[in-house]
PDB file of C-alpha atoms in Angstrom:
ATOM      1  CA  ASP A   1    -177.546-137.361 157.744  1.00 69.00           C
ATOM      2  CA  VAL A   2    -176.243-138.795 160.965  1.00 67.00           C
ATOM      3  CA  LYS A   3    -172.708-137.788 161.620  1.00 91.00           C
ATOM      4  CA  VAL A   4    -170.400-139.628 163.970  1.00 96.00           C
ATOM      5  CA  THR A   5    -166.942-138.183 164.322  1.00 96.00           C
ATOM      6  CA  GLN A   6    -163.857-139.514 166.042  1.00 96.00           C
ATOM      7  CA  SER A   7    -161.051-137.352 167.324  1.00 91.00           C
ATOM      8  CA  SER A   8    -158.209-138.935 165.365  1.00 93.00           C
ATOM      9  CA  ARG A   9    -157.870-141.160 162.301  1.00 95.00           C
ATOM     10  CA  TYR A  10    -154.417-142.344 163.298  1.00 96.00           C
ATOM     11  CA  LEU A  11    -152.759-142.442 166.705  1.00 97.00           C
ATOM     12  CA  VAL A  12    -149.390-143.760 167.851  1.00 98.00           C
ATOM     13  CA  LYS A  13    -148.755-144.244 171.556  1.00 97.00           C
ATOM     14  CA  ARG A  14    -146.159-145.878 173.781  1.00 97.00           C
ATOM     15  CA  THR A  15    -146.758-148.846 176.047  1.00 98.00           C
ATOM     16  CA  GLY A  16    -148.035-147.688 179.421  1.00 97.00           C
ATOM     17  CA  GLU A  17    -149.452-144.393 178.214  1.00 97.00           C
ATOM     18  CA  LYS A  18    -153.010-143.378 179.010  1.00 97.00           C
ATOM     19  CA  VAL A  19    -154.976-143.025 175.802  1.00 97.00           C
ATOM     20  CA  PHE A  20    -158.241-141.197 175.191  1.00 97.00           C
ATOM     21  CA  LEU A  21    -160.344-141.839 172.112  1.00 98.00           C
ATOM     22  CA  GLU A  22    -163.207-139.412 171.636  1.00 97.00           C
ATOM     23  CA  CYS A  23    -166.436-139.899 169.733  1.00 97.00           C
ATOM     24  CA  VAL A  24    -169.166-137.344 169.049  1.00 97.00           C
ATOM     25  CA  GLN A  25    -172.540-137.835 167.372  1.00 96.00           C
ATOM     26  CA  ASP A  26    -174.804-135.026 166.237  1.00 94.00           C
ATOM     27  CA  MET A  27    -178.214-136.751 166.055  1.00 90.00           C
ATOM     28  CA  ASP A  28    -179.229-136.897 169.716  1.00 91.00           C
ATOM     29  CA  HIS A  29    -178.917-140.685 169.749  1.00 91.00           C
ATOM     30  CA  GLU A  30    -179.482-142.516 173.015  1.00 89.00           C
ATOM     31  CA  ASN A  31    -177.010-145.329 172.490  1.00 90.00           C
ATOM     32  CA  MET A  32    -173.319-145.222 171.778  1.00 93.00           C
ATOM     33  CA  PHE A  33    -170.869-148.053 171.273  1.00 94.00           C
ATOM     34  CA  TRP A  34    -167.159-148.718 171.076  1.00 96.00           C
ATOM     35  CA  TYR A  35    -165.821-151.608 168.975  1.00 96.00           C
ATOM     36  CA  ARG A  36    -162.428-152.804 167.992  1.00 97.00           C
ATOM     37  CA  GLN A  37    -161.835-154.365 164.611  1.00 96.00           C
ATOM     38  CA  ASP A  38    -159.069-156.868 163.957  1.00 93.00           C
ATOM     39  CA  PRO A  39    -158.486-158.969 160.827  1.00 87.00           C
ATOM     40  CA  GLY A  40    -160.469-162.196 160.907  1.00 83.00           C
ATOM     41  CA  LEU A  41    -162.254-161.278 164.133  1.00 87.00           C
ATOM     42  CA  GLY A  42    -164.886-158.879 162.871  1.00 88.00           C
ATOM     43  CA  LEU A  43    -166.142-156.152 165.150  1.00 92.00           C
ATOM     44  CA  ARG A  44    -166.001-156.876 168.848  1.00 93.00           C
ATOM     45  CA  LEU A  45    -167.963-154.778 171.303  1.00 93.00           C
ATOM     46  CA  ILE A  46    -165.906-153.204 174.083  1.00 96.00           C
ATOM     47  CA  TYR A  47    -168.443-151.046 175.922  1.00 95.00           C
ATOM     48  CA  PHE A  48    -171.745-149.390 175.231  1.00 93.00           C
ATOM     49  CA  SER A  49    -173.842-146.694 176.815  1.00 93.00           C
ATOM     50  CA  TYR A  50    -177.604-146.219 176.708  1.00 89.00           C
ATOM     51  CA  ASP A  51    -177.736-142.917 178.562  1.00 89.00           C
ATOM     52  CA  VAL A  52    -175.558-140.215 180.017  1.00 91.00           C
ATOM     53  CA  LYS A  53    -173.350-141.584 182.777  1.00 89.00           C
ATOM     54  CA  MET A  54    -174.605-145.119 182.075  1.00 91.00           C
ATOM     55  CA  LYS A  55    -172.327-147.787 180.699  1.00 93.00           C
ATOM     56  CA  GLU A  56    -172.361-151.509 180.131  1.00 92.00           C
ATOM     57  CA  LYS A  57    -169.548-153.920 179.422  1.00 94.00           C
ATOM     58  CA  GLY A  58    -169.441-155.519 176.040  1.00 92.00           C
ATOM     59  CA  ASP A  59    -167.641-158.683 175.058  1.00 90.00           C
ATOM     60  CA  ILE A  60    -164.062-157.525 175.591  1.00 95.00           C
ATOM     61  CA  PRO A  61    -163.967-154.752 178.243  1.00 96.00           C
ATOM     62  CA  GLU A  62    -160.685-155.753 179.896  1.00 96.00           C
ATOM     63  CA  GLY A  63    -158.092-153.006 179.738  1.00 96.00           C
ATOM     64  CA  TYR A  64    -160.618-150.348 178.761  1.00 98.00           C
ATOM     65  CA  SER A  65    -162.949-147.916 180.465  1.00 97.00           C
ATOM     66  CA  VAL A  66    -165.448-145.402 179.115  1.00 97.00           C
ATOM     67  CA  SER A  67    -166.988-142.093 179.999  1.00 97.00           C
ATOM     68  CA  ARG A  68    -170.229-140.482 178.904  1.00 96.00           C
ATOM     69  CA  GLU A  69    -170.697-137.119 180.572  1.00 95.00           C
ATOM     70  CA  LYS A  70    -172.775-135.643 177.751  1.00 96.00           C
ATOM     71  CA  LYS A  71    -175.280-137.347 175.494  1.00 95.00           C
ATOM     72  CA  GLU A  72    -173.385-136.594 172.309  1.00 96.00           C
ATOM     73  CA  ARG A  73    -169.951-137.662 173.500  1.00 97.00           C
ATOM     74  CA  PHE A  74    -168.590-141.112 174.382  1.00 97.00           C
ATOM     75  CA  SER A  75    -164.956-141.575 175.302  1.00 97.00           C
ATOM     76  CA  LEU A  76    -162.903-144.747 175.340  1.00 98.00           C
ATOM     77  CA  ILE A  77    -159.977-144.807 177.745  1.00 98.00           C
ATOM     78  CA  LEU A  78    -156.999-147.118 177.720  1.00 97.00           C
ATOM     79  CA  GLU A  79    -155.629-146.707 181.225  1.00 94.00           C
ATOM     80  CA  SER A  80    -152.241-148.200 180.371  1.00 97.00           C
ATOM     81  CA  ALA A  81    -151.865-148.973 176.710  1.00 97.00           C
ATOM     82  CA  SER A  82    -150.364-152.297 175.698  1.00 97.00           C
ATOM     83  CA  THR A  83    -149.179-153.597 172.345  1.00 97.00           C
ATOM     84  CA  ASN A  84    -152.112-156.019 172.112  1.00 97.00           C
ATOM     85  CA  GLN A  85    -154.418-153.008 172.027  1.00 98.00           C
ATOM     86  CA  THR A  86    -153.069-152.010 168.635  1.00 98.00           C
ATOM     87  CA  SER A  87    -156.197-152.084 166.518  1.00 97.00           C
ATOM     88  CA  MET A  88    -158.843-150.133 164.623  1.00 97.00           C
ATOM     89  CA  TYR A  89    -161.347-148.588 167.026  1.00 98.00           C
ATOM     90  CA  LEU A  90    -164.815-147.780 165.781  1.00 97.00           C
ATOM     91  CA  CYS A  91    -167.459-145.742 167.524  1.00 97.00           C
ATOM     92  CA  ALA A  92    -171.149-146.091 166.666  1.00 94.00           C
ATOM     93  CA  SER A  93    -174.470-144.668 167.753  1.00 93.00           C
ATOM     94  CA  SER A  94    -178.087-145.734 167.456  1.00 90.00           C
ATOM     95  CA  GLU A  95    -181.282-143.869 167.977  1.00 85.00           C
ATOM     96  CA  THR A  96    -183.410-145.626 170.535  1.00 73.00           C
ATOM     97  CA  TRP A  97    -183.356-147.949 173.514  1.00 60.00           C
ATOM     98  CA  GLY A  98    -183.584-151.071 171.356  1.00 61.00           C
ATOM     99  CA  PHE A  99    -180.029-152.108 170.768  1.00 57.00           C
ATOM    100  CA  THR A 100    -180.953-153.658 167.471  1.00 66.00           C
ATOM    101  CA  ASP A 101    -181.542-150.276 165.917  1.00 80.00           C
ATOM    102  CA  THR A 102    -179.392-149.363 162.958  1.00 87.00           C
ATOM    103  CA  GLN A 103    -175.923-148.379 164.063  1.00 90.00           C
ATOM    104  CA  TYR A 104    -174.104-145.438 162.500  1.00 93.00           C
ATOM    105  CA  PHE A 105    -170.357-145.663 162.587  1.00 95.00           C
ATOM    106  CA  GLY A 106    -167.618-143.101 162.778  1.00 96.00           C
ATOM    107  CA  PRO A 107    -164.584-143.226 160.469  1.00 96.00           C
ATOM    108  CA  GLY A 108    -162.474-145.138 162.991  1.00 97.00           C
ATOM    109  CA  THR A 109    -159.203-144.516 164.795  1.00 97.00           C
ATOM    110  CA  ARG A 110    -156.263-146.718 163.925  1.00 97.00           C
ATOM    111  CA  LEU A 111    -154.247-146.975 167.129  1.00 98.00           C
ATOM    112  CA  THR A 112    -150.710-148.290 167.187  1.00 98.00           C
ATOM    113  CA  VAL A 113    -149.103-148.993 170.551  1.00 98.00           C
ATOM    114  CA  LEU A 114    -145.331-149.301 170.416  1.00 97.00           C
TER     115      LEU A 114
ATOM    116  CA  GLY B   1    -171.255-165.453 174.461  1.00 52.00           C
ATOM    117  CA  GLN B   2    -173.483-165.920 171.458  1.00 58.00           C
ATOM    118  CA  GLN B   3    -171.644-166.575 168.249  1.00 74.00           C
ATOM    119  CA  VAL B   4    -172.404-166.395 164.620  1.00 86.00           C
ATOM    120  CA  MET B   5    -170.442-168.062 161.843  1.00 91.00           C
ATOM    121  CA  GLN B   6    -170.058-166.113 158.639  1.00 94.00           C
ATOM    122  CA  ILE B   7    -168.674-167.847 155.563  1.00 95.00           C
ATOM    123  CA  PRO B   8    -166.633-167.615 153.487  1.00 96.00           C
ATOM    124  CA  GLN B   9    -163.993-165.401 155.074  1.00 94.00           C
ATOM    125  CA  TYR B  10    -162.671-164.400 151.645  1.00 96.00           C
ATOM    126  CA  GLN B  11    -164.155-164.475 148.162  1.00 97.00           C
ATOM    127  CA  HIS B  12    -162.421-163.502 144.940  1.00 97.00           C
ATOM    128  CA  VAL B  13    -164.607-163.176 141.850  1.00 97.00           C
ATOM    129  CA  GLN B  14    -164.329-161.905 138.318  1.00 97.00           C
ATOM    130  CA  GLU B  15    -166.447-158.919 137.537  1.00 97.00           C
ATOM    131  CA  GLY B  16    -169.860-160.144 136.399  1.00 97.00           C
ATOM    132  CA  GLU B  17    -169.842-163.281 138.535  1.00 98.00           C
ATOM    133  CA  ASP B  18    -172.275-163.767 141.373  1.00 98.00           C
ATOM    134  CA  PHE B  19    -171.331-163.726 145.053  1.00 98.00           C
ATOM    135  CA  THR B  20    -172.986-165.096 148.177  1.00 98.00           C
ATOM    136  CA  THR B  21    -172.078-164.829 151.836  1.00 98.00           C
ATOM    137  CA  TYR B  22    -173.780-166.824 154.563  1.00 97.00           C
ATOM    138  CA  CYS B  23    -174.405-166.176 158.215  1.00 96.00           C
ATOM    139  CA  ASN B  24    -175.310-169.048 160.540  1.00 95.00           C
ATOM    140  CA  SER B  25    -176.395-169.085 164.153  1.00 92.00           C
ATOM    141  CA  SER B  26    -176.991-172.012 166.487  1.00 89.00           C
ATOM    142  CA  THR B  27    -179.846-170.174 168.171  1.00 89.00           C
ATOM    143  CA  THR B  28    -182.919-168.354 166.913  1.00 90.00           C
ATOM    144  CA  LEU B  29    -182.469-164.697 166.107  1.00 89.00           C
ATOM    145  CA  SER B  30    -184.950-161.891 166.600  1.00 88.00           C
ATOM    146  CA  ASN B  31    -183.591-160.105 163.568  1.00 90.00           C
ATOM    147  CA  ILE B  32    -180.449-159.672 161.536  1.00 93.00           C
ATOM    148  CA  GLN B  33    -178.774-156.679 159.963  1.00 94.00           C
ATOM    149  CA  TRP B  34    -176.227-156.503 157.153  1.00 96.00           C
ATOM    150  CA  TYR B  35    -173.465-153.923 156.830  1.00 97.00           C
ATOM    151  CA  LYS B  36    -170.881-153.134 154.168  1.00 98.00           C
ATOM    152  CA  GLN B  37    -167.441-151.720 154.830  1.00 97.00           C
ATOM    153  CA  ARG B  38    -165.499-150.362 151.876  1.00 97.00           C
ATOM    154  CA  PRO B  39    -161.701-150.632 152.009  1.00 95.00           C
ATOM    155  CA  GLY B  40    -160.442-147.908 154.351  1.00 92.00           C
ATOM    156  CA  GLY B  41    -163.987-147.023 155.353  1.00 94.00           C
ATOM    157  CA  HIS B  42    -166.391-147.773 158.141  1.00 95.00           C
ATOM    158  CA  PRO B  43    -169.369-150.163 158.252  1.00 96.00           C
ATOM    159  CA  VAL B  44    -172.520-148.812 156.671  1.00 96.00           C
ATOM    160  CA  PHE B  45    -175.964-150.257 157.281  1.00 94.00           C
ATOM    161  CA  LEU B  46    -177.511-152.059 154.314  1.00 97.00           C
ATOM    162  CA  ILE B  47    -180.679-153.729 155.557  1.00 95.00           C
ATOM    163  CA  GLN B  48    -182.533-155.367 158.416  1.00 93.00           C
ATOM    164  CA  LEU B  49    -184.500-158.625 158.215  1.00 95.00           C
ATOM    165  CA  VAL B  50    -187.080-159.462 160.837  1.00 93.00           C
ATOM    166  CA  LYS B  51    -189.579-162.005 159.573  1.00 95.00           C
ATOM    167  CA  SER B  52    -189.075-165.718 159.073  1.00 96.00           C
ATOM    168  CA  GLY B  53    -188.371-166.464 155.407  1.00 97.00           C
ATOM    169  CA  GLU B  54    -188.092-162.774 154.564  1.00 97.00           C
ATOM    170  CA  VAL B  55    -186.486-161.807 151.255  1.00 98.00           C
ATOM    171  CA  LYS B  56    -185.497-158.243 150.448  1.00 98.00           C
ATOM    172  CA  LYS B  57    -183.835-156.827 147.360  1.00 97.00           C
ATOM    173  CA  GLN B  58    -181.729-153.759 146.765  1.00 97.00           C
ATOM    174  CA  LYS B  59    -180.883-153.572 143.077  1.00 96.00           C
ATOM    175  CA  ARG B  60    -178.406-156.420 142.553  1.00 98.00           C
ATOM    176  CA  LEU B  61    -178.356-157.422 146.234  1.00 98.00           C
ATOM    177  CA  THR B  62    -180.750-160.036 147.608  1.00 98.00           C
ATOM    178  CA  PHE B  63    -181.017-160.649 151.341  1.00 98.00           C
ATOM    179  CA  GLN B  64    -182.712-163.694 152.840  1.00 98.00           C
ATOM    180  CA  PHE B  65    -183.649-164.681 156.377  1.00 97.00           C
ATOM    181  CA  GLY B  66    -184.107-168.387 156.983  1.00 97.00           C
ATOM    182  CA  GLU B  67    -187.425-169.959 157.876  1.00 96.00           C
ATOM    183  CA  ALA B  68    -186.095-170.942 161.289  1.00 95.00           C
ATOM    184  CA  LYS B  69    -184.474-167.498 161.765  1.00 94.00           C
ATOM    185  CA  LYS B  70    -181.105-169.114 162.361  1.00 94.00           C
ATOM    186  CA  ASN B  71    -179.386-168.188 159.138  1.00 95.00           C
ATOM    187  CA  SER B  72    -179.232-165.483 156.542  1.00 97.00           C
ATOM    188  CA  SER B  73    -177.568-164.823 153.232  1.00 98.00           C
ATOM    189  CA  LEU B  74    -176.565-161.936 151.016  1.00 98.00           C
ATOM    190  CA  HIS B  75    -176.363-162.589 147.295  1.00 98.00           C
ATOM    191  CA  ILE B  76    -174.947-160.159 144.773  1.00 98.00           C
ATOM    192  CA  THR B  77    -175.818-160.732 141.126  1.00 98.00           C
ATOM    193  CA  ALA B  78    -173.274-159.786 138.475  1.00 98.00           C
ATOM    194  CA  THR B  79    -170.691-158.214 140.740  1.00 98.00           C
ATOM    195  CA  GLN B  80    -169.087-154.894 139.890  1.00 97.00           C
ATOM    196  CA  THR B  81    -165.828-153.404 141.101  1.00 97.00           C
ATOM    197  CA  THR B  82    -167.848-151.067 143.308  1.00 97.00           C
ATOM    198  CA  ASP B  83    -169.000-154.102 145.311  1.00 98.00           C
ATOM    199  CA  VAL B  84    -165.548-154.670 146.820  1.00 98.00           C
ATOM    200  CA  GLY B  85    -165.377-154.534 150.582  1.00 97.00           C
ATOM    201  CA  THR B  86    -166.232-156.510 153.671  1.00 97.00           C
ATOM    202  CA  TYR B  87    -169.787-157.611 154.280  1.00 97.00           C
ATOM    203  CA  PHE B  88    -170.864-158.191 157.860  1.00 96.00           C
ATOM    204  CA  CYS B  89    -173.957-159.816 159.192  1.00 95.00           C
ATOM    205  CA  ALA B  90    -175.064-158.579 162.577  1.00 92.00           C
ATOM    206  CA  PRO B  91    -177.536-160.859 164.250  1.00 87.00           C
ATOM    207  CA  SER B  92    -179.413-159.750 167.295  1.00 76.00           C
ATOM    208  CA  TYR B  93    -179.040-161.718 170.495  1.00 68.00           C
ATOM    209  CA  GLY B  94    -180.650-158.929 172.461  1.00 66.00           C
ATOM    210  CA  LYS B  95    -177.831-156.714 171.252  1.00 73.00           C
ATOM    211  CA  LEU B  96    -176.083-156.721 167.920  1.00 79.00           C
ATOM    212  CA  THR B  97    -173.226-159.145 167.485  1.00 84.00           C
ATOM    213  CA  PHE B  98    -171.178-158.793 164.348  1.00 89.00           C
ATOM    214  CA  GLY B  99    -169.990-161.735 162.326  1.00 88.00           C
ATOM    215  CA  GLN B 100    -166.371-162.058 161.235  1.00 91.00           C
ATOM    216  CA  GLY B 101    -167.202-160.639 157.831  1.00 94.00           C
ATOM    217  CA  THR B 102    -166.621-161.781 154.257  1.00 96.00           C
ATOM    218  CA  ILE B 103    -164.000-159.881 152.308  1.00 96.00           C
ATOM    219  CA  LEU B 104    -165.036-159.588 148.654  1.00 98.00           C
ATOM    220  CA  THR B 105    -162.513-158.854 145.935  1.00 98.00           C
ATOM    221  CA  VAL B 106    -163.732-158.230 142.403  1.00 97.00           C
ATOM    222  CA  HIS B 107    -161.262-158.542 139.528  1.00 95.00           C
ATOM    223  CA  PRO B 108    -162.080-156.419 136.484  1.00 92.00           C
TER     224      PRO B 108
END
């Protein structure tokens, strides 16, 4: 079974802090994704990566950056956290270059910014 | 960007009743995926539809892809309490774009 893990289930940070969310997948997948999930808005894509050190902006990249130094690990960075970034963050991976491959999700990190 | 409309946003049913959620796009899709997210859980892949007019079944779940490949539906026959959760369609516009989801509540 594909396993996608995220570093924290719950996280509380202060406005202005730098926040790192880590995601690791164990199936040698090419593609990795970061989404945020808010009530009534579904899943919105923040960034994705199709290879090590490669990244592409998703639909809502403002206020976020990402890092992919190793194939199995994809990090989401909030340079200066703000209250409107309070949300559930979900990481996902998929096997091949085609972005429409099945995505496997991690358990999510619920981030609260005070 | 590309958008998909998923309706209804909420659905409350009595156990044993049927349930349908619809996903509509203004443009033609190459394929569409469906995911289920249990309360407190993460989205889990259910199925992918690729062909025009395609119908696939998984036990009590029936998935359809429209003839014009602009809409899709998920129908659950005789809902059970284990069906509760949020159902997302994820059409492909080159990359996956998730719908807003339909939250299903099943009353025993």
